[in-house]
Tab-separated table of C-alpha atoms and ligand atoms in Angstrom:
chain	number	residue	atom	x	y	z
A	1	MET	CA	15.096	17.392	22.169
A	2	SER	CA	16.485	15.817	19.160
A	3	LYS	CA	18.262	12.551	18.256
A	4	LEU	CA	21.269	11.995	15.792
A	5	ILE	CA	21.561	8.852	13.832
A	6	THR	CA	25.009	8.950	12.350
A	7	ASN	CA	27.594	6.931	10.516
A	8	ILE	CA	25.144	5.460	8.355
A	9	GLU	CA	26.846	3.318	5.840
A	10	SER	CA	24.140	3.736	3.287
A	11	LEU	CA	21.623	6.418	3.853
A	12	VAL	CA	18.769	6.229	1.097
A	13	THR	CA	16.674	9.524	1.350
A	14	CYS	CA	14.745	9.133	-1.833
A	15	SER	CA	14.842	12.804	-1.853
A	16	ALA	CA	13.180	14.566	-4.446
A	17	ASP	CA	14.134	17.891	-3.352
A	18	HIS	CA	10.533	18.287	-2.018
A	19	ALA	CA	8.917	17.296	-5.290
A	20	LEU	CA	5.879	15.158	-4.434
A	21	TYR	CA	6.712	11.954	-6.723
A	22	LYS	CA	9.251	10.726	-9.227
A	23	THR	CA	8.792	9.354	-12.816
A	24	GLY	CA	10.957	7.891	-15.588
A	25	ALA	CA	14.668	8.369	-15.187
A	26	GLU	CA	14.304	10.142	-11.925
A	27	MET	CA	13.045	6.801	-10.490
A	28	GLN	CA	16.938	5.926	-10.796
A	29	ASN	CA	17.932	8.489	-8.097
A	30	ILE	CA	17.563	7.559	-4.330
A	31	GLY	CA	19.676	10.393	-3.084
A	32	GLU	CA	22.091	7.933	-1.482
A	33	ILE	CA	24.539	9.590	1.293
A	34	ASN	CA	27.539	7.385	2.231
A	35	LYS	CA	28.471	7.797	5.861
A	36	GLY	CA	25.220	9.834	6.359
A	37	ALA	CA	23.495	11.372	9.424
A	38	ILE	CA	19.905	12.326	10.287
A	39	LEU	CA	18.920	14.826	13.184
A	40	PHE	CA	15.385	14.380	13.929
A	41	GLY	CA	12.528	14.915	16.504
A	42	GLU	CA	9.021	13.910	15.349
A	43	GLN	CA	10.304	15.615	12.097
A	44	ILE	CA	13.437	15.424	10.312
A	45	GLU	CA	15.561	18.477	11.075
A	46	TRP	CA	18.651	18.198	9.308
A	47	VAL	CA	20.370	15.557	6.818
A	48	GLY	CA	23.875	15.435	5.838
A	49	THR	CA	27.001	13.331	5.903
A	50	ALA	CA	28.560	12.229	9.454
A	51	ASP	CA	31.329	14.577	9.075
A	52	GLU	CA	29.077	17.641	8.409
A	53	ALA	CA	27.059	16.577	11.541
A	54	VAL	CA	30.129	16.964	13.620
A	55	GLN	CA	30.895	20.285	12.237
A	56	MET	CA	27.387	21.420	12.546
A	57	MET	CA	27.106	20.398	16.251
A	58	LYS	CA	30.560	22.016	16.886
A	59	SER	CA	29.725	25.380	15.347
A	60	ALA	CA	26.327	25.451	17.106
A	61	SER	CA	27.591	24.166	20.407
A	62	TYR	CA	25.021	21.557	20.205
A	63	THR	CA	24.623	18.107	21.775
A	64	PRO	CA	21.691	15.979	20.852
A	65	GLU	CA	19.758	14.099	23.251
A	66	GLU	CA	21.051	10.828	22.005
A	67	ILE	CA	23.579	9.923	19.279
A	68	ILE	CA	22.836	6.734	17.585
A	69	ASP	CA	25.592	4.821	15.760
A	70	ALA	CA	24.471	3.032	12.617
A	71	SER	CA	27.833	1.962	11.378
A	72	GLY	CA	27.396	-0.773	8.915
A	73	LYS	CA	23.693	-0.168	8.396
A	74	THR	CA	21.526	1.270	5.797
A	75	VAL	CA	18.658	3.506	6.522
A	76	PHE	CA	15.800	4.252	4.326
A	77	PRO	CA	12.407	5.936	4.230
A	78	GLY	CA	9.793	3.731	5.973
A	79	PHE	CA	7.577	1.761	3.417
A	80	VAL	CA	4.255	3.172	2.391
A	81	ASP	CA	2.278	0.164	1.646
A	82	SER	CA	-0.843	2.128	-0.177
A	83	HIS	CA	-3.126	-0.993	-0.678
A	84	THR	CA	-4.070	-3.651	1.712
A	85	HIS	CA	-7.126	-5.310	2.959
A	86	ILE	CA	-5.685	-6.515	6.324
A	87	VAL	CA	-8.921	-6.060	8.249
A	88	PHE	CA	-11.112	-9.211	8.005
A	89	ALA	CA	-11.820	-12.662	9.617
A	90	GLY	CA	-11.327	-16.163	8.805
A	91	ASN	CA	-8.657	-18.279	7.001
A	92	ARG	CA	-8.653	-19.614	3.343
A	93	SER	CA	-5.724	-21.768	3.552
A	94	GLY	CA	-7.761	-24.669	2.432
A	95	GLU	CA	-8.872	-22.710	-0.705
A	96	PHE	CA	-4.965	-22.021	-1.066
A	97	ALA	CA	-4.222	-25.926	-0.901
A	98	ARG	CA	-6.925	-26.449	-3.430
A	99	ARG	CA	-5.206	-23.969	-5.794
A	100	LEU	CA	-1.795	-25.702	-5.384
A	101	ARG	CA	-3.634	-28.761	-6.675
A	102	GLY	CA	-4.637	-26.840	-9.841
A	103	VAL	CA	-8.014	-25.146	-9.075
A	104	SER	CA	-7.597	-21.542	-10.165
A	105	TYR	CA	-8.814	-18.382	-8.180
A	106	GLN	CA	-11.600	-17.770	-10.577
A	107	GLU	CA	-12.841	-21.296	-10.248
A	108	ILE	CA	-13.045	-21.106	-6.563
A	109	ALA	CA	-14.772	-17.572	-6.806
A	110	ALA	CA	-17.256	-19.103	-9.288
A	111	GLU	CA	-18.103	-21.941	-6.631
A	112	GLY	CA	-19.010	-19.045	-4.182
A	113	GLY	CA	-15.896	-19.286	-2.481
A	114	GLY	CA	-12.934	-16.721	-2.703
A	115	ILE	CA	-13.936	-13.183	-1.312
A	116	LEU	CA	-17.357	-14.621	-0.329
A	117	THR	CA	-15.727	-17.112	1.921
A	118	THR	CA	-14.197	-14.068	3.703
A	119	VAL	CA	-17.261	-12.267	3.672
A	120	LYS	CA	-18.935	-15.037	5.668
A	121	GLY	CA	-16.259	-14.864	8.280
A	122	THR	CA	-16.292	-11.061	8.379
A	123	ARG	CA	-20.078	-10.909	8.739
A	124	ALA	CA	-19.885	-12.978	11.827
A	125	ALA	CA	-17.146	-11.143	13.535
A	126	SER	CA	-17.325	-8.441	15.995
A	127	ILE	CA	-15.529	-5.162	15.402
A	128	GLU	CA	-12.957	-6.131	17.997
A	129	GLU	CA	-12.244	-9.442	16.221
A	130	LEU	CA	-11.930	-7.529	13.038
A	131	ALA	CA	-9.412	-5.131	14.519
A	132	ASP	CA	-7.451	-7.960	16.033
A	133	THR	CA	-6.820	-9.539	12.706
A	134	GLY	CA	-5.790	-5.955	11.274
A	135	ARG	CA	-3.559	-5.212	14.343
A	136	GLY	CA	-1.684	-8.419	14.038
A	137	LEU	CA	-0.737	-7.815	10.308
A	138	ALA	CA	0.058	-4.229	10.812
A	139	LEU	CA	2.434	-4.713	13.691
A	140	SER	CA	3.994	-7.489	11.518
A	141	ALA	CA	4.053	-5.037	8.627
A	142	MET	CA	5.849	-2.437	10.854
A	143	LYS	CA	8.469	-5.103	11.857
A	144	HIS	CA	8.987	-5.582	8.097
A	145	GLY	CA	9.433	-1.602	7.564
A	146	THR	CA	6.073	-0.281	6.704
A	147	THR	CA	5.286	2.987	8.512
A	148	SER	CA	2.199	4.071	6.430
A	149	ILE	CA	-0.419	1.739	5.339
A	150	GLU	CA	-3.839	1.906	3.520
A	151	ILE	CA	-6.653	-0.495	4.523
A	152	LYS	CA	-9.937	-1.103	2.661
A	153	SER	CA	-13.262	-2.606	3.639
A	154	GLY	CA	-15.007	-4.834	1.273
A	155	TYR	CA	-15.481	-8.122	2.871
A	156	GLY	CA	-18.846	-7.219	4.558
A	157	LEU	CA	-20.974	-6.338	1.680
A	158	THR	CA	-24.046	-5.175	3.913
A	159	LEU	CA	-24.239	-1.610	5.324
A	160	LYS	CA	-23.665	-2.932	8.822
A	161	SER	CA	-20.754	-5.103	8.033
A	162	GLU	CA	-18.878	-2.725	5.743
A	163	LEU	CA	-19.355	0.040	8.451
A	164	ASN	CA	-18.030	-2.310	11.189
A	165	GLN	CA	-14.890	-3.144	8.977
A	166	LEU	CA	-14.458	0.891	8.774
A	167	ARG	CA	-14.949	1.217	12.316
A	168	ALA	CA	-12.218	-1.490	13.167
A	169	ILE	CA	-9.921	0.449	10.926
A	170	LYS	CA	-10.515	3.638	12.713
A	171	MET	CA	-9.856	2.004	16.115
A	172	LEU	CA	-6.525	0.844	14.547
A	173	LYS	CA	-5.849	4.443	13.412
A	174	GLU	CA	-6.278	5.755	17.009
A	175	GLU	CA	-4.221	2.974	18.508
A	176	LEU	CA	-1.160	2.210	16.352
A	177	PRO	CA	1.916	4.526	15.602
A	178	LEU	CA	1.785	3.948	11.926
A	179	HIS	CA	-0.234	6.185	9.672
A	180	ILE	CA	-3.496	4.699	8.459
A	181	SER	CA	-5.437	5.829	5.252
A	182	SER	CA	-8.987	4.213	4.879
A	183	THR	CA	-10.885	3.242	1.887
A	184	PHE	CA	-14.546	2.047	1.514
A	185	LEU	CA	-14.650	-0.875	-0.918
A	186	GLY	CA	-18.484	-2.006	-0.647
A	187	ALA	CA	-18.188	-2.903	-4.256
A	188	HIS	CA	-15.417	-5.768	-3.821
A	189	ASP	CA	-17.750	-8.388	-4.880
A	190	PHE	CA	-21.613	-8.851	-5.159
A	191	PRO	CA	-22.995	-10.415	-1.830
A	192	PRO	CA	-24.943	-13.760	-2.479
A	193	GLU	CA	-28.153	-12.271	-1.605
A	194	TYR	CA	-27.701	-9.965	-4.694
A	195	LYS	CA	-26.166	-12.502	-6.942
A	196	ASN	CA	-28.785	-11.914	-9.601
A	197	LYS	CA	-29.563	-8.312	-8.572
A	198	HIS	CA	-26.484	-6.451	-9.369
A	199	SER	CA	-28.213	-3.167	-10.009
A	200	LYS	CA	-30.047	-3.045	-6.747
A	201	TYR	CA	-26.772	-3.964	-4.860
A	202	VAL	CA	-25.299	-0.920	-6.716
A	203	ASP	CA	-28.235	1.102	-5.571
A	204	ILE	CA	-27.543	0.181	-1.972
A	205	VAL	CA	-23.837	1.157	-2.338
A	206	CYS	CA	-24.707	4.526	-3.808
A	207	ASN	CA	-27.671	5.426	-1.745
A	208	GLU	CA	-27.156	3.786	1.640
A	209	MET	CA	-23.548	2.768	1.973
A	210	ILE	CA	-21.593	5.759	0.742
A	211	PRO	CA	-23.989	8.432	2.608
A	212	ALA	CA	-23.374	6.347	5.836
A	213	VAL	CA	-19.574	6.140	5.327
A	214	ALA	CA	-19.320	9.990	4.615
A	215	ALA	CA	-21.690	10.697	7.560
A	216	GLU	CA	-19.514	8.847	10.164
A	217	ASP	CA	-16.254	10.096	8.298
A	218	LEU	CA	-14.965	6.820	8.191
A	219	ALA	CA	-13.101	6.777	4.739
A	220	GLU	CA	-10.893	8.988	2.689
A	221	TYR	CA	-11.342	6.941	-0.397
A	222	CYS	CA	-13.755	4.899	-2.477
A	223	ASP	CA	-12.767	1.725	-4.332
A	224	VAL	CA	-14.410	-0.584	-6.714
A	225	PHE	CA	-13.286	-3.859	-8.264
A	226	ILE	CA	-13.828	-3.513	-11.920
A	227	ASP	CA	-13.018	-6.509	-13.538
A	228	LYS	CA	-14.263	-9.575	-15.574
A	229	GLY	CA	-16.735	-11.350	-13.478
A	230	TYR	CA	-17.151	-8.526	-11.008
A	231	TYR	CA	-18.254	-4.837	-11.481
A	232	THR	CA	-18.539	-3.453	-14.872
A	233	LEU	CA	-17.158	-0.145	-16.265
A	234	ASP	CA	-20.850	1.399	-15.913
A	235	GLU	CA	-21.441	0.103	-12.394
A	236	GLY	CA	-17.880	1.279	-11.459
A	237	ARG	CA	-18.472	4.630	-12.652
A	238	LYS	CA	-21.808	5.119	-10.895
A	239	ILE	CA	-20.251	4.143	-7.599
A	240	LEU	CA	-16.971	6.063	-7.936
A	241	GLU	CA	-19.024	9.275	-9.256
A	242	THR	CA	-21.359	8.862	-6.116
A	243	GLY	CA	-18.340	8.602	-3.858
A	244	ILE	CA	-16.803	11.650	-5.417
A	245	LYS	CA	-19.995	13.705	-4.727
A	246	TYR	CA	-19.576	12.831	-0.948
A	247	GLY	CA	-15.906	13.515	-0.743
A	248	LEU	CA	-14.375	10.227	-1.234
A	249	LYS	CA	-11.831	10.367	-3.804
A	250	PRO	CA	-11.452	7.285	-6.162
A	251	ARG	CA	-8.729	4.686	-6.038
A	252	VAL	CA	-9.602	1.551	-7.978
A	253	HIS	CA	-8.928	-2.063	-8.570
A	254	CYS	CA	-7.989	-2.209	-12.267
A	255	ASP	CA	-7.428	-4.694	-14.968
A	256	GLU	CA	-6.247	-7.554	-12.596
A	257	LEU	CA	-7.929	-10.402	-14.184
A	258	ALA	CA	-8.501	-9.164	-17.622
A	259	ASP	CA	-8.103	-5.869	-19.726
A	260	THR	CA	-11.457	-4.011	-19.090
A	261	ASN	CA	-10.174	-0.293	-19.656
A	262	SER	CA	-10.668	0.276	-15.939
A	263	SER	CA	-7.387	2.174	-15.574
A	264	ALA	CA	-8.573	4.296	-18.253
A	265	LEU	CA	-11.870	5.132	-16.244
A	266	ALA	CA	-9.930	5.606	-13.072
A	267	ALA	CA	-7.721	8.261	-15.136
A	268	GLU	CA	-10.727	9.870	-16.417
A	269	LEU	CA	-12.400	10.042	-13.011
A	270	GLY	CA	-9.133	11.700	-11.380
A	271	ALA	CA	-8.649	8.729	-9.213
A	272	ALA	CA	-5.633	8.879	-6.842
A	273	SER	CA	-4.422	5.389	-8.140
A	274	ALA	CA	-5.069	2.692	-10.454
A	275	ASP	CA	-4.173	-0.564	-8.795
A	276	HIS	CA	-3.002	-4.110	-9.968
A	277	LEU	CA	-2.774	-3.590	-13.930
A	278	LEU	CA	-1.836	-7.115	-14.916
A	279	PHE	CA	-3.617	-6.836	-17.991
A	280	VAL	CA	-3.462	-2.999	-18.504
A	281	SER	CA	-3.333	-1.798	-22.153
A	282	ASP	CA	-1.041	0.878	-23.681
A	283	SER	CA	-3.874	3.306	-24.082
A	284	SER	CA	-4.887	3.014	-20.321
A	285	ILE	CA	-1.149	3.577	-19.346
A	286	GLU	CA	-1.049	6.879	-21.332
A	287	ALA	CA	-4.326	7.777	-19.752
A	288	MET	CA	-2.856	7.362	-16.351
A	289	LYS	CA	0.126	9.109	-17.228
A	290	LYS	CA	-1.831	12.148	-18.563
A	291	ALA	CA	-4.172	12.085	-15.597
A	292	GLY	CA	-1.203	11.859	-12.953
A	293	THR	CA	-3.096	8.688	-11.567
A	294	VAL	CA	-0.595	6.727	-9.803
A	295	ALA	CA	-0.113	3.083	-11.537
A	296	THR	CA	0.207	0.830	-8.335
A	297	MET	CA	1.677	-2.735	-8.993
A	298	MET	CA	1.325	-5.549	-6.540
A	299	PRO	CA	3.636	-8.419	-7.619
A	300	GLY	CA	2.655	-10.546	-4.483
A	301	THR	CA	-0.789	-10.990	-6.345
A	302	ALA	CA	0.547	-12.043	-9.692
A	303	TYR	CA	3.025	-14.432	-7.703
A	304	PHE	CA	0.233	-15.822	-5.439
A	305	ILE	CA	-2.347	-16.511	-7.936
A	306	ARG	CA	0.242	-17.435	-10.707
A	307	MET	CA	-0.720	-14.637	-13.143
A	308	PRO	CA	1.351	-12.651	-15.402
A	309	TYR	CA	3.056	-9.606	-13.676
A	310	ALA	CA	2.024	-5.976	-14.478
A	311	PRO	CA	4.203	-4.405	-17.188
A	312	ALA	CA	6.370	-2.470	-15.008
A	313	ARG	CA	8.999	-1.315	-17.555
A	314	LYS	CA	6.337	-0.065	-19.794
A	315	ILE	CA	4.526	1.879	-17.058
A	316	ILE	CA	7.833	3.537	-15.734
A	317	ASP	CA	9.251	4.129	-19.276
A	318	SER	CA	6.071	5.811	-20.204
A	319	GLY	CA	6.430	8.517	-17.567
A	320	ALA	CA	3.457	7.375	-15.386
A	321	ILE	CA	3.930	7.600	-11.828
A	322	ALA	CA	4.617	3.854	-10.454
A	323	ALA	CA	4.090	2.614	-6.989
A	324	LEU	CA	4.280	-0.779	-5.217
A	325	ALA	CA	2.123	-2.273	-2.578
A	326	THR	CA	1.343	-5.744	-0.852
A	327	ASP	CA	-2.268	-5.992	-1.639
A	328	CYS	CA	-2.322	-8.059	1.427
A	329	ASN	CA	-5.480	-9.999	1.716
A	330	PRO	CA	-6.156	-13.647	2.668
A	331	GLY	CA	-6.958	-14.655	-0.949
A	332	SER	CA	-4.833	-13.377	-3.602
A	333	SER	CA	-1.799	-11.770	-1.921
A	334	PHE	CA	-1.306	-13.084	1.802
A	335	THR	CA	1.827	-11.082	2.609
A	336	GLU	CA	2.323	-7.768	4.743
A	337	ASN	CA	6.075	-7.996	3.765
A	338	MET	CA	7.152	-5.049	1.517
A	339	GLN	CA	10.643	-6.349	1.366
A	340	LEU	CA	9.314	-9.434	-0.315
A	341	VAL	CA	7.162	-7.031	-2.791
A	342	LEU	CA	10.511	-5.282	-3.594
A	343	SER	CA	12.253	-8.377	-4.409
A	344	LEU	CA	9.484	-9.710	-6.698
A	345	ALA	CA	9.523	-6.319	-8.530
A	346	VAL	CA	13.365	-6.381	-9.230
A	347	ILE	CA	13.252	-10.058	-10.359
A	348	ASN	CA	9.986	-10.467	-12.147
A	349	MET	CA	8.964	-7.125	-13.138
A	350	LYS	CA	12.589	-5.968	-14.075
A	351	MET	CA	12.402	-2.892	-12.182
A	352	THR	CA	15.872	-1.661	-10.683
A	353	ALA	CA	16.584	-1.572	-6.905
A	354	GLU	CA	16.398	2.205	-7.171
A	355	GLU	CA	13.158	2.184	-8.973
A	356	ALA	CA	11.558	-0.221	-6.451
A	357	LEU	CA	12.723	1.666	-3.422
A	358	ASN	CA	11.249	4.953	-5.035
A	359	ALA	CA	7.949	3.421	-6.052
A	360	SER	CA	7.404	1.834	-2.277
A	361	THR	CA	8.143	4.961	-0.419
A	362	LEU	CA	7.602	8.215	-1.969
A	363	ASN	CA	5.487	7.282	-4.840
A	364	GLY	CA	3.484	5.368	-2.474
A	365	ALA	CA	3.169	8.351	-0.263
A	366	TYR	CA	1.989	10.327	-3.188
A	367	ALA	CA	-0.759	7.590	-4.024
A	368	LEU	CA	-2.170	8.468	-0.390
A	369	GLY	CA	-1.834	12.123	-0.649
A	370	LEU	CA	0.885	11.911	2.010
A	371	SER	CA	4.120	12.770	0.196
A	372	ASP	CA	4.305	16.338	1.473
A	373	LYS	CA	4.979	14.782	4.954
A	374	ARG	CA	5.965	11.194	4.465
A	375	GLY	CA	7.870	8.981	1.723
A	376	SER	CA	11.402	10.575	1.773
A	377	LEU	CA	14.033	11.778	4.425
A	378	GLU	CA	14.063	15.462	3.809
A	379	VAL	CA	13.976	18.097	6.226
A	380	GLY	CA	10.523	18.842	7.577
A	381	LYS	CA	9.021	15.471	6.868
A	382	GLN	CA	8.085	13.040	9.412
A	383	ALA	CA	10.915	11.021	10.706
A	384	ASP	CA	9.724	7.698	9.630
A	385	PHE	CA	12.695	5.420	8.693
A	386	VAL	CA	14.042	2.010	8.933
A	387	VAL	CA	17.310	0.879	10.047
A	388	ALA	CA	18.440	-2.276	8.238
A	389	ASN	CA	21.185	-4.613	9.061
A	390	VAL	CA	23.093	-4.488	5.773
A	391	SER	CA	25.751	-2.022	4.686
A	392	SER	CA	24.276	-1.227	1.330
A	393	TYR	CA	20.897	-1.002	0.019
A	394	THR	CA	21.743	-3.485	-2.708
A	395	ASP	CA	22.133	-6.205	-0.072
A	396	LEU	CA	18.242	-5.606	0.609
A	397	PHE	CA	17.636	-7.291	-2.761
A	398	TYR	CA	20.568	-9.428	-3.104
A	399	HIS	CA	20.048	-11.461	0.314
A	400	PHE	CA	16.573	-12.234	-0.344
A	401	GLY	CA	13.707	-13.822	1.725
A	402	ILE	CA	14.754	-12.678	5.145
A	403	ASN	CA	13.784	-9.798	7.296
A	404	HIS	CA	16.600	-7.227	7.091
A	405	VAL	CA	14.790	-4.635	9.395
A	406	GLU	CA	16.259	-4.114	12.814
A	407	GLU	CA	14.476	-0.875	13.736
A	408	THR	CA	11.426	1.008	12.569
A	409	TRP	CA	11.108	4.541	13.461
A	410	ILE	CA	7.759	6.274	13.074
A	411	GLY	CA	7.373	10.298	13.900
A	412	GLY	CA	10.894	9.995	15.527
A	413	ILE	CA	9.768	7.117	17.972
A	414	LYS	CA	11.320	3.557	17.729
A	415	ILE	CA	8.460	1.148	17.807
B	1	NIG	O1	-7.038	-7.049	-4.592
B	1	NIG	N1	-9.166	-7.809	-6.517
B	1	NIG	C1	-9.868	-7.917	-5.646
B	1	NIG	N2	-9.606	-8.097	-4.486
B	1	NIG	C2	-8.500	-8.944	-3.951
B	1	NIG	C3	-8.651	-10.252	-3.623
B	1	NIG	C4	-9.409	-10.402	-2.420
B	1	NIG	C5	-9.682	-11.945	-1.937
B	1	NIG	O2	-9.265	-12.696	-2.600
B	1	NIG	O3	-10.075	-11.924	-0.806
B	1	NIG	C6	-7.118	-8.227	-4.719
B	1	NIG	O4	-6.603	-9.200	-5.336
B	2	FE	FE1	-6.679	-5.452	-3.538
């Protein structure tokens, strides 16, 4: 039986007429319907105005199982957070406090802290403990409007611990209502044991970890942190190409701390996305656009580690596919709140509200290969939507820093 949600003051569909993503000027179109209505079961069955809904029910002599009145509310597609690291153990608030006193993210990393602090905690944790952290953050993300999420490994950096992280993600997939995509990020940093033996560790990632991840079918994607002080372009290429051989599509941490041409490499390898892009060059933007590699921006990271923001205007105006995500992780962007990410995107990256909504729903879904089923409110797609306690989508941005989400619906069920 179907439910009808109606009298929606501002229904933001992000409809693309069943296209899988939006670019350039199309990003301004969010397919808003004033006084809208949606008929849905697990999937969306019908979308229109409240008046049309009355007509439709009359002519078909049809009464839905439940009619939900959304007067004064805004409804929009659930956020698709296409880049997170929410399965880990430990707490880095001490390092954060040092950063507030002026020590940089890179200085802490150079001392053996940063990612490696979380590696220590993660190696010592059980699969259940890792899943506990992920579950807490995923539930909170849902309360803030996220209905699909990507989660990476990358805090184990041993075969056993990377597999445990991915097994924890698998547990969450089976247990939680939101859609979860999983990514193997064994090349997130070099483990302390291989500090001076980088090529040995790259061999372990390629010859031991990737085959084991594929054999247990634990990930859809393979990621590498290609950046200054982390993996080189050659190391990244080797790992990503091995991943491709084992059926893991690349999605890559690129140009976060410096311009390393890593987004151009991501484009060359046909990556699903190149993520971060704080220092991306014009030629790499062009390469991503040509390849159809999604340019994923995470302004929470620039904010949290006080770095320049990714050049969103250049990226969108170039015609490349732009997405927004949290990068939720314990070091460089500790937030699971997509509403905050949208707020940072419009104020600090000069995106419009409409661009931010499309980038965090339809285009995020495209980055995860989900946009045929998710990311917009169109007939046939999953009924993944958010009811917000504001009468216009503009208010989501105007009244900032609070949680506007009243209800999150996933697959037609209120969670
Ligand atoms: O996406 N860039 C690499 N990895 C994370 C940071 C992880 C951490 O500090 O724990 C990021 O920013
Ligand atoms: Fe990241």
